PDB file of C-alpha atoms and ligand atoms in Angstrom:
ATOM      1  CA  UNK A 654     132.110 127.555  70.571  1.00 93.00           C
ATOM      2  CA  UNK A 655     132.547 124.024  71.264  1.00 96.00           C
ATOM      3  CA  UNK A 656     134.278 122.321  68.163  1.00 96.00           C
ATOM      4  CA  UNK A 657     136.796 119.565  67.339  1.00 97.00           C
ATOM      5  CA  UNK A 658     139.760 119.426  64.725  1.00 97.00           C
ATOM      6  CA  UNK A 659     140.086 115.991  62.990  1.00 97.00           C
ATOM      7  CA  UNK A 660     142.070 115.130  60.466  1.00 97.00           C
ATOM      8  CA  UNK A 661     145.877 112.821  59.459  1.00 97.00           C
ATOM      9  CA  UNK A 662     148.558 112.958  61.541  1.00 96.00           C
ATOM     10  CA  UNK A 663     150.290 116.038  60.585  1.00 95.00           C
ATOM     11  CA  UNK A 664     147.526 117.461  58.600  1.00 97.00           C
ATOM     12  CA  UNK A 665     148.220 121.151  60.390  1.00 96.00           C
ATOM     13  CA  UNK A 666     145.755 120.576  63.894  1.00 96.00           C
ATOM     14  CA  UNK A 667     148.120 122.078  66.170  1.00 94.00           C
ATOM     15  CA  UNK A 668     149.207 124.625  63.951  1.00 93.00           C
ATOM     16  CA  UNK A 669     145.903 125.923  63.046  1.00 95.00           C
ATOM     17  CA  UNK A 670     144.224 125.040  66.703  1.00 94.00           C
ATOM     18  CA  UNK A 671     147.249 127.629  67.979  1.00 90.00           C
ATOM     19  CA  UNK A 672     145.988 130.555  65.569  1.00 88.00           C
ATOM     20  CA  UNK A 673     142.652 130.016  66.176  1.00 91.00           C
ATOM     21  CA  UNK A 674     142.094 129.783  70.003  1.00 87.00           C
ATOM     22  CA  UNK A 675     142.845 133.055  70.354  1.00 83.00           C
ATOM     23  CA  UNK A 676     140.064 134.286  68.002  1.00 88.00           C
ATOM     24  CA  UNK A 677     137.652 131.908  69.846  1.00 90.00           C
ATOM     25  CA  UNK A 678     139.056 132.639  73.447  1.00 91.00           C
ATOM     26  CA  UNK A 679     138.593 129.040  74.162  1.00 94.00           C
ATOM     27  CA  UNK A 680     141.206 125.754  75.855  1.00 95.00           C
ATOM     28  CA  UNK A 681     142.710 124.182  73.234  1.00 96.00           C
ATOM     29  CA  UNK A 682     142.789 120.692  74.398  1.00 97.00           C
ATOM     30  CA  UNK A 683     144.686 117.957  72.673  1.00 97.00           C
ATOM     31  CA  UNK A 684     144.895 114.514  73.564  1.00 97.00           C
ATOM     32  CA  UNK A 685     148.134 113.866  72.406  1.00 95.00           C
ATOM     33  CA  UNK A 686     149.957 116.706  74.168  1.00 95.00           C
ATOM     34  CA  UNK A 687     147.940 115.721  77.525  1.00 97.00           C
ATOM     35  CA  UNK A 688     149.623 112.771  77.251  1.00 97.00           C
ATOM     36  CA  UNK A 689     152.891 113.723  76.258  1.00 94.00           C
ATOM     37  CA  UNK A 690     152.654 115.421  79.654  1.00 95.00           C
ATOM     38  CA  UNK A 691     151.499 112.437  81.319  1.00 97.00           C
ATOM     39  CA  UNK A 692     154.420 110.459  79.535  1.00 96.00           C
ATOM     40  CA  UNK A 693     156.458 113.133  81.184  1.00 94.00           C
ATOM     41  CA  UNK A 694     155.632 112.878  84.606  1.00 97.00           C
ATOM     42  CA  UNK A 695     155.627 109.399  84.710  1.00 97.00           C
ATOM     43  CA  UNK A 696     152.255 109.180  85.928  1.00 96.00           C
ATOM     44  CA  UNK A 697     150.382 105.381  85.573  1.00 95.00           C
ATOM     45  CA  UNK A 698     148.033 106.927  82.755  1.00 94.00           C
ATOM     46  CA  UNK A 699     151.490 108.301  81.303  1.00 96.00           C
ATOM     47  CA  UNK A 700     153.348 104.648  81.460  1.00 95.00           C
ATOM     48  CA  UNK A 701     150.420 102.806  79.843  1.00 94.00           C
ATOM     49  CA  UNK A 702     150.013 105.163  77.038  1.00 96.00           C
ATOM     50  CA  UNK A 703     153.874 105.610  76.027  1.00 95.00           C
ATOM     51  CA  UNK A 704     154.167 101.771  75.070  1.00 94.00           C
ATOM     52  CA  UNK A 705     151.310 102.632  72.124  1.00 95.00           C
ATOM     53  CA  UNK A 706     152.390 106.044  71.200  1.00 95.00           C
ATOM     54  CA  UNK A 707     155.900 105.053  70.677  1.00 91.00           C
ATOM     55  CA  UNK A 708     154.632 102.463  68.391  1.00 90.00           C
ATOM     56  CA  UNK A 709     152.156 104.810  66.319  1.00 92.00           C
ATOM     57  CA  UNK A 710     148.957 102.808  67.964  1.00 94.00           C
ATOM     58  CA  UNK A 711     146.091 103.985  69.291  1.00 96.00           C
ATOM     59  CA  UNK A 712     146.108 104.435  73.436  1.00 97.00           C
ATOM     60  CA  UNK A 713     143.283 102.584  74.342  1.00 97.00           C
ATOM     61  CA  UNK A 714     139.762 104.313  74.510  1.00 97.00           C
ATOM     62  CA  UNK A 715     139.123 103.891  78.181  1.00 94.00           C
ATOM     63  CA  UNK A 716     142.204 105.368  79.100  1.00 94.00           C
ATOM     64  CA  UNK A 717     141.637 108.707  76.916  1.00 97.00           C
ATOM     65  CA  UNK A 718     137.838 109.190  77.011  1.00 97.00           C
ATOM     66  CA  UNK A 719     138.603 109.552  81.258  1.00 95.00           C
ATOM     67  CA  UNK A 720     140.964 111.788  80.885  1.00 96.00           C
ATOM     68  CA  UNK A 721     139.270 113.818  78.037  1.00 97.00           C
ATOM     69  CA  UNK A 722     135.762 114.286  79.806  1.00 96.00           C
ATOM     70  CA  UNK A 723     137.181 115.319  83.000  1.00 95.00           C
ATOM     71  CA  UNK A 724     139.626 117.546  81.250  1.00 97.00           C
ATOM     72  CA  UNK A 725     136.257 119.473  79.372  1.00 96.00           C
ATOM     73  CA  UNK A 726     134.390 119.704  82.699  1.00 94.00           C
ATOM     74  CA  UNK A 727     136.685 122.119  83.959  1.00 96.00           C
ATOM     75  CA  UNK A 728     135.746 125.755  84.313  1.00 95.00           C
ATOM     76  CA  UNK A 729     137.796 126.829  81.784  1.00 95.00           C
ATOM     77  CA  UNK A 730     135.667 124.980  79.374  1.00 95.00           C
ATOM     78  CA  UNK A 731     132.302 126.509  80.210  1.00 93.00           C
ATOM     79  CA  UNK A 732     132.243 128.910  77.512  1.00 91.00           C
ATOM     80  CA  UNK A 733     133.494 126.257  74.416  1.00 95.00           C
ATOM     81  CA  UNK A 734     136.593 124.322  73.624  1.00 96.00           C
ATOM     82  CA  UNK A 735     138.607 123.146  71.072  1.00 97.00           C
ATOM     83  CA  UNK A 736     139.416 119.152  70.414  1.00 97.00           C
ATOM     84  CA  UNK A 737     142.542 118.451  69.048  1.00 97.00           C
ATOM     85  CA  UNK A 738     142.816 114.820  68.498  1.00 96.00           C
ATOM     86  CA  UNK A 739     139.571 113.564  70.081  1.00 98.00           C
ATOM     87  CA  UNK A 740     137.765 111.605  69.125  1.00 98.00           C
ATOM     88  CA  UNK A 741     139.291 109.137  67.166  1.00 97.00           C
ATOM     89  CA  UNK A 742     137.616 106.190  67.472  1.00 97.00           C
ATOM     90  CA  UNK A 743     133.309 105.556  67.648  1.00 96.00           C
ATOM     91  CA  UNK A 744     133.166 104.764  71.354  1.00 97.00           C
ATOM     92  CA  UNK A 745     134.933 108.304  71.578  1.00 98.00           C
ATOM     93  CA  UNK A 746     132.988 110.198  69.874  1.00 97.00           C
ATOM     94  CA  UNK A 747     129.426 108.273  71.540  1.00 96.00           C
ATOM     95  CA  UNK A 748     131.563 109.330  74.584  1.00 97.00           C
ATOM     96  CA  UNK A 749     131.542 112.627  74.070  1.00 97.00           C
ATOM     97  CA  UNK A 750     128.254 112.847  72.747  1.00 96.00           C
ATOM     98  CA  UNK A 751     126.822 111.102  76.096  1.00 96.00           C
ATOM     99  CA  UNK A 752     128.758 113.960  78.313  1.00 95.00           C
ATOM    100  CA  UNK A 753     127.663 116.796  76.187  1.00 95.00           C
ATOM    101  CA  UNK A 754     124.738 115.358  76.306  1.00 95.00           C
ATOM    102  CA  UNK A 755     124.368 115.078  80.208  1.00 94.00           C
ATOM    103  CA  UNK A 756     125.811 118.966  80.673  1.00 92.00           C
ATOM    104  CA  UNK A 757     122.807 119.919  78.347  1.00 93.00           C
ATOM    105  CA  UNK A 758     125.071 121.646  75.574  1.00 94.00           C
ATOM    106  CA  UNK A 759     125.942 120.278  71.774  1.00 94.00           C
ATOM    107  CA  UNK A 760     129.184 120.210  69.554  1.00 96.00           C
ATOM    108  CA  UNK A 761     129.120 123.774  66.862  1.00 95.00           C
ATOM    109  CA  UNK A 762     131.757 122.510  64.144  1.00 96.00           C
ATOM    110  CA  UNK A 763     133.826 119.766  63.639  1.00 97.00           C
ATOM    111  CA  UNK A 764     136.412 120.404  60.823  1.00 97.00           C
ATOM    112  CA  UNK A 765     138.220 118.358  58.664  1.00 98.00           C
ATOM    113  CA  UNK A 766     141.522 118.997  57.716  1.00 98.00           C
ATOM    114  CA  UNK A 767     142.071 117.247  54.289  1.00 98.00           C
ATOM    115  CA  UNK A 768     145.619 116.296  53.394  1.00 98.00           C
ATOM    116  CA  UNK A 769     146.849 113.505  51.294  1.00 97.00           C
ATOM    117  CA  UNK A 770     149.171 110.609  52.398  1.00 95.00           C
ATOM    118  CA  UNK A 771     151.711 111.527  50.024  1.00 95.00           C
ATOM    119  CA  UNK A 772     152.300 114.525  51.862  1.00 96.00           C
ATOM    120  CA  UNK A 773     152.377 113.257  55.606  1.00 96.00           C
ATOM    121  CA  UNK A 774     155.371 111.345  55.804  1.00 96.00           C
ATOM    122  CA  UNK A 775     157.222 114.872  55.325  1.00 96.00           C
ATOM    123  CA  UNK A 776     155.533 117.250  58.002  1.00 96.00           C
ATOM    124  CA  UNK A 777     156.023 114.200  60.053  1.00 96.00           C
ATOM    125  CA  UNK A 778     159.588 113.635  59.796  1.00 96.00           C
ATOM    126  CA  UNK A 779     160.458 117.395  59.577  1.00 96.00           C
ATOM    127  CA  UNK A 780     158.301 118.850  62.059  1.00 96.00           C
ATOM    128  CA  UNK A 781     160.505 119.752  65.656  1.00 97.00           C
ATOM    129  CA  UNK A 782     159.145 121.689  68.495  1.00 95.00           C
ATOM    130  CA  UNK A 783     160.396 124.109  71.048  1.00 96.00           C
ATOM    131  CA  UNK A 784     160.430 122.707  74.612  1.00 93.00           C
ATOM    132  CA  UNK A 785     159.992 125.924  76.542  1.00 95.00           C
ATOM    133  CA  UNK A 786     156.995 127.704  74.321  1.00 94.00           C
ATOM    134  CA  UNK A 787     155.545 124.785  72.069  1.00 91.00           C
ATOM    135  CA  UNK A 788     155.971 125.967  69.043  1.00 93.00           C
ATOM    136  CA  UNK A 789     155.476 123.920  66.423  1.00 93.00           C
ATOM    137  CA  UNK A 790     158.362 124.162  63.449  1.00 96.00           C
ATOM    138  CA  UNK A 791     159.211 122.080  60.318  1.00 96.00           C
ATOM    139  CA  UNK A 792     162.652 122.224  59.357  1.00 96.00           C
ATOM    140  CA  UNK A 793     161.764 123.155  55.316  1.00 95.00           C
ATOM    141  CA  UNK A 794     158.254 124.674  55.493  1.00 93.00           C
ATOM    142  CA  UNK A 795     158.517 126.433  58.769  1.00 94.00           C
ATOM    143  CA  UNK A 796     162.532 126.623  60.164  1.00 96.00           C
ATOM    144  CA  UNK A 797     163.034 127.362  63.996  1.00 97.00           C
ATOM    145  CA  UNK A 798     165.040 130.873  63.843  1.00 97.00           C
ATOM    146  CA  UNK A 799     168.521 130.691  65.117  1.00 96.00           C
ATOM    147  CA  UNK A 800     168.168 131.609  68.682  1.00 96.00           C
ATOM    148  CA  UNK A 801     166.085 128.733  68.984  1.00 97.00           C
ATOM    149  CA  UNK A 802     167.348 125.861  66.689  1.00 96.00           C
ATOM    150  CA  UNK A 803     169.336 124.856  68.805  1.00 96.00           C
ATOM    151  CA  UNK A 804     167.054 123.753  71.400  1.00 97.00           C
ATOM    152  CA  UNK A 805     164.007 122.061  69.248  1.00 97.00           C
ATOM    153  CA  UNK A 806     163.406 118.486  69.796  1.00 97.00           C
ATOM    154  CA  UNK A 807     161.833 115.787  67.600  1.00 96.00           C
ATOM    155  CA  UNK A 808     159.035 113.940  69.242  1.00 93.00           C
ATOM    156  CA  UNK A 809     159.356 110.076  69.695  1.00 89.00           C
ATOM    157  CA  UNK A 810     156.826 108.938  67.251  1.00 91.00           C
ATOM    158  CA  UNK A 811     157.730 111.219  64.574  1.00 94.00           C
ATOM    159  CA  UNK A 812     159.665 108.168  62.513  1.00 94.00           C
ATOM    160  CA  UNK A 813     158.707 107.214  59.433  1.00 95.00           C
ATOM    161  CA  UNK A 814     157.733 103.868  60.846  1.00 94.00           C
ATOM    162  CA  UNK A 815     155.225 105.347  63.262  1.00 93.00           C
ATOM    163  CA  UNK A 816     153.968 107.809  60.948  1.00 95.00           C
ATOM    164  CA  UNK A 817     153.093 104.571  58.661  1.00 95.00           C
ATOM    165  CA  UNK A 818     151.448 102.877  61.617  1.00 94.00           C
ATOM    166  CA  UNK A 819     149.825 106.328  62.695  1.00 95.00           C
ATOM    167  CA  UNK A 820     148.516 106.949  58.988  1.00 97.00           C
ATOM    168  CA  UNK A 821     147.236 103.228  58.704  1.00 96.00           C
ATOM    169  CA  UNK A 822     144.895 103.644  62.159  1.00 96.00           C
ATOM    170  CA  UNK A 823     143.965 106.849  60.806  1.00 97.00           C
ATOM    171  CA  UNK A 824     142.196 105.266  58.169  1.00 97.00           C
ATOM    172  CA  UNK A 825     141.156 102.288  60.064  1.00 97.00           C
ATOM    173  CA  UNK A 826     139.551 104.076  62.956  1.00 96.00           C
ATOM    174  CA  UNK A 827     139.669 107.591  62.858  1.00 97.00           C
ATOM    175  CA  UNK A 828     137.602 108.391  59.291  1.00 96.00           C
ATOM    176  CA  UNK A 829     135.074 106.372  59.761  1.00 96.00           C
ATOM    177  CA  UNK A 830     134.013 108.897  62.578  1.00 96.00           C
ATOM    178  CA  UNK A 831     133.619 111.289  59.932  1.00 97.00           C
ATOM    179  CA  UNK A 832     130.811 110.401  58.157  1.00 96.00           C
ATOM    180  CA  UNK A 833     128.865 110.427  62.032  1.00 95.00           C
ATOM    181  CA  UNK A 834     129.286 114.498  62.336  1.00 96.00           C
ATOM    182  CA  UNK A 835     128.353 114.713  58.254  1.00 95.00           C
ATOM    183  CA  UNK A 836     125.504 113.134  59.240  1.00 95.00           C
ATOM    184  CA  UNK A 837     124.364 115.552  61.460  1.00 93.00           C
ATOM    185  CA  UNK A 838     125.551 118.618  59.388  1.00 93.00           C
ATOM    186  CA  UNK A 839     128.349 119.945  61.720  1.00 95.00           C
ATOM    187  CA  UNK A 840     131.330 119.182  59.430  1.00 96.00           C
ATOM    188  CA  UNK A 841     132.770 121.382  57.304  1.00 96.00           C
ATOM    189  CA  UNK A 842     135.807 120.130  54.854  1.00 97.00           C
ATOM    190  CA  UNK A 843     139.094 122.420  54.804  1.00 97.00           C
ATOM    191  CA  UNK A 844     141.916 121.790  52.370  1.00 98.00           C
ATOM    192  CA  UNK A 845     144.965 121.341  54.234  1.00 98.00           C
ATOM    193  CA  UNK A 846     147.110 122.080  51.671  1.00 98.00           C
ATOM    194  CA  UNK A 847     149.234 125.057  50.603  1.00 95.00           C
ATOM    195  CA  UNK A 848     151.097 127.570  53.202  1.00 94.00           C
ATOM    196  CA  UNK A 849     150.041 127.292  57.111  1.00 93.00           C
ATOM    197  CA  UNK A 850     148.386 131.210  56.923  1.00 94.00           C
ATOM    198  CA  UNK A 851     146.176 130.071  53.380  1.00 96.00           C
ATOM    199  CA  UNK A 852     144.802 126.725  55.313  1.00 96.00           C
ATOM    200  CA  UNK A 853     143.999 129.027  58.031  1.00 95.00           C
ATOM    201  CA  UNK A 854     142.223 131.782  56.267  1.00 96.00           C
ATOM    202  CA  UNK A 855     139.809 128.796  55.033  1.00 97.00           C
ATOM    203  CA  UNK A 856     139.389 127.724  58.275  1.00 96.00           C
ATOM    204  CA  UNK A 857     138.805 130.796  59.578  1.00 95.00           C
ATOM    205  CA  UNK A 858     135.854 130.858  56.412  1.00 95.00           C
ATOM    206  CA  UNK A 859     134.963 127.629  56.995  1.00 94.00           C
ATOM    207  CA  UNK A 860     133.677 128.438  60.444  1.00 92.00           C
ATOM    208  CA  UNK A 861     132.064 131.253  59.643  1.00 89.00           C
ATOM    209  CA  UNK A 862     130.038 129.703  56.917  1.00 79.00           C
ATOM    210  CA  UNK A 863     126.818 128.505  57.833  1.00 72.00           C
ATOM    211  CA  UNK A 864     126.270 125.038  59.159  1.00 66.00           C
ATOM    212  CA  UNK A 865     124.613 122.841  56.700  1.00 59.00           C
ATOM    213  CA  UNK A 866     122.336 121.269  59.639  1.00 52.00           C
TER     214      UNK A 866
HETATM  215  P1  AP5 B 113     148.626 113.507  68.370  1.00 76.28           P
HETATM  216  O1  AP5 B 113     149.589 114.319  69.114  1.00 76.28           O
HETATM  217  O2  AP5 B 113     147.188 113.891  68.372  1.00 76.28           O
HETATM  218  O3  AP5 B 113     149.174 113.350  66.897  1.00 76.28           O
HETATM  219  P2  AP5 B 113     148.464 113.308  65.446  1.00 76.28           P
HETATM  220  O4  AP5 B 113     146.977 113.314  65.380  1.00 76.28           O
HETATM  221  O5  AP5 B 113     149.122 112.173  64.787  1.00 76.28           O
HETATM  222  O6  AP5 B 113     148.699 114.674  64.896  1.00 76.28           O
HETATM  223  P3  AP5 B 113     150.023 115.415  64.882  1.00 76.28           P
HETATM  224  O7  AP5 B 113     150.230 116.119  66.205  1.00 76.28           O
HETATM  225  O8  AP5 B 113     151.132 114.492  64.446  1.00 76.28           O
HETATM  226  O9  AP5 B 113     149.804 116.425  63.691  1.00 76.28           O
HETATM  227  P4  AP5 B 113     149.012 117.780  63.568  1.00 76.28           P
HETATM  228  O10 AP5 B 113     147.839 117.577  62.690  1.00 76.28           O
HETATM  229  O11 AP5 B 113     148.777 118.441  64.896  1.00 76.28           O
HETATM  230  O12 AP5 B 113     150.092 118.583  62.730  1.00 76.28           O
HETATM  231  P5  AP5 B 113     151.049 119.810  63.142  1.00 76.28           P
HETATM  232  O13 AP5 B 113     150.265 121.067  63.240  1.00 76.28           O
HETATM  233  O14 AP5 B 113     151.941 119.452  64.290  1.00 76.28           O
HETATM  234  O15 AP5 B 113     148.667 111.991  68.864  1.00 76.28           O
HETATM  235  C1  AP5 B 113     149.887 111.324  69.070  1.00 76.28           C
HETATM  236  C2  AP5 B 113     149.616 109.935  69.610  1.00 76.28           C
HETATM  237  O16 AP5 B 113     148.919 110.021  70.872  1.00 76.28           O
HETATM  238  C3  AP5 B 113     148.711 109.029  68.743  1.00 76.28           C
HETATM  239  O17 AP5 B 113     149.427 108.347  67.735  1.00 76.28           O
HETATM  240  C4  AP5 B 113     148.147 108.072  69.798  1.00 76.28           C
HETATM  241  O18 AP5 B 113     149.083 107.103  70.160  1.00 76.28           O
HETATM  242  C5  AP5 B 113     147.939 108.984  70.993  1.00 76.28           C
HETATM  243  N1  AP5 B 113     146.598 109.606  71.019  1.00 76.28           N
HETATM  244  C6  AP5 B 113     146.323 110.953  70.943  1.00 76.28           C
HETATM  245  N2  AP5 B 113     145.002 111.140  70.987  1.00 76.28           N
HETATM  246  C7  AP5 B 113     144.426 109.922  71.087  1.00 76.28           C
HETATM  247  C8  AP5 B 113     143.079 109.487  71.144  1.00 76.28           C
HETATM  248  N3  AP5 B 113     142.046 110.357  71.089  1.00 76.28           N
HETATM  249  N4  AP5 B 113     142.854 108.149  71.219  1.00 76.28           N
HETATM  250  C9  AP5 B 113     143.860 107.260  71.270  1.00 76.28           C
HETATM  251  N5  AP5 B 113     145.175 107.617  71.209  1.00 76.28           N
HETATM  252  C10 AP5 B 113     145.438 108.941  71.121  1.00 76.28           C
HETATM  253  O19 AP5 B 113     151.907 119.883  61.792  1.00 76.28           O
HETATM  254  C11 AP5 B 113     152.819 118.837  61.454  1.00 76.28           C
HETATM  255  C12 AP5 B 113     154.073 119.463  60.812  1.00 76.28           C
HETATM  256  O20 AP5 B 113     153.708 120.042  59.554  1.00 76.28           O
HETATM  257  C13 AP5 B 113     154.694 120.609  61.644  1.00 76.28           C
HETATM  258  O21 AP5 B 113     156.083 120.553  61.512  1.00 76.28           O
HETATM  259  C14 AP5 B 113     154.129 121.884  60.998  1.00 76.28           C
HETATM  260  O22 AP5 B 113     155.035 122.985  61.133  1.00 76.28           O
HETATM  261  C15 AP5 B 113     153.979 121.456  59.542  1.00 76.28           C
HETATM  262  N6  AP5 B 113     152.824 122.098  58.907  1.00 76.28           N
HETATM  263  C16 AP5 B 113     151.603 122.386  59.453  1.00 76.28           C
HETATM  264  N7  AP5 B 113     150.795 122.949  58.544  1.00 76.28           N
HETATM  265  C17 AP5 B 113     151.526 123.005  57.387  1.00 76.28           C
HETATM  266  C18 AP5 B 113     151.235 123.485  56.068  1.00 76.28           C
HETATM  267  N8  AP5 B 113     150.050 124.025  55.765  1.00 76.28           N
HETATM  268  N9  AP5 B 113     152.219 123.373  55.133  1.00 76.28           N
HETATM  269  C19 AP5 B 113     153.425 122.835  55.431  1.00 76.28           C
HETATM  270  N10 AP5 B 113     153.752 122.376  56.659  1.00 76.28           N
HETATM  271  C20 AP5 B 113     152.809 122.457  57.618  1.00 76.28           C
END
């Protein structure tokens, strides 16, 4: 299965890519997390895309669409992947059409998680992780229990300034690529909304539904 998760900033894509992967047995790749980690280690790749993410922009496409086709050429990958975060832009998404393209193999589903704006700038702002597992929490709609509270962090775009500017590109670059994958009859529409196990049970129908191509 080789699919991709689009949708707002903090419309549920890690959440749900973490409950699904396992079903799938397939990488769960997202672009922002590989380059938290390159933020981390300080690499060059790492410095350049900090001074964007910081400010809710866009890192720009050269940079990602490098690191993103290398990281799906890996072994790990042969037997499907899921996108988390990529692509967001056209040239991404002509970028990874070209590689699939040139490994002889095609996308399966791209889904759309649908959430309104209105409902962003709280997941957002609540939303803390756990440094030594991942986990995603939310301080109202999912609380870290108490043996880990203590050590969740809050990531460093995860203002509500950012979130604006991250919301605004969303619109600006990221939904347009939607209407490419309609096109072609690979997307299927999920309703975000409502508790993280209901959005996941239509997910999990969503997928298996047939493909309207
Ligand atoms: P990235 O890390 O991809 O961030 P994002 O797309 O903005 O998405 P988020 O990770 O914020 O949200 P999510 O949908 O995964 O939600 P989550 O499950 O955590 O990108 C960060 C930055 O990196 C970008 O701004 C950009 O600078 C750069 N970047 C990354 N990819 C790029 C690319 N391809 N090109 C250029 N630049 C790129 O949930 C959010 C919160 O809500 C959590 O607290 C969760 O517990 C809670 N929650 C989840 N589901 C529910 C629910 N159903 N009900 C209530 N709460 C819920």
């Amino acid at each position: 299965m080789r699919m991709i998760l689009i949708g707002p900033p903090g419309a549920g894509k890690g959440t749900q890519a973490a409950n699904l992967v396992d079903t799938y047995e397939i990488p769960h790749i997202s672009s922002g997390d590989m380059l938290r980690a390159a933020v981390k280690a300080g690499t060059e790749l790492g410095k350049v895309a900090d001074r964007y993410m910081k400010a809710g922009d866009l890192v720009p496409d050269d940079v990602v669409i490098g690191m993103i086709i290398e990281r799906i050429g890996a072994d790990d990958c042969a037997r499907g992947f899921m996108l988390d975060g990529f692509p967001r832009t056209q040239p991404q998404a002509a970028a990874l059409d070209e590689a699939l393209k040139k490994a002889g193999v095609d996308l399966d589903a791209v889904v759309l998680i649908e959430v309104p704006d209105e409902l962003i700038l709280d997941r957002i702002t609540g939303r803390r992780s756990d440094p030594e597992t991942g986990t995603i929490y939310h301080l109202k709609f999912k609380p870290p229990p108490p043996e880990v509270a203590g050590r969740v962090v809050q990531r460093k775009d995860d203002t509500a300034e950012a979130c604006t500017a991250r919301l605004s590109k969303y619109h600006r670059e990221t939904a347009p690529v939607v209407p490419y994958y309609e096109a072609r009859g690979i997307l299927r529409r999920v309703d975000g909304v409502g508790a993280p196990d209901e959005v996941l049970l239509r997910l999990t129908a969503a997928l298996k539904a047939p493909s309207a191509s």
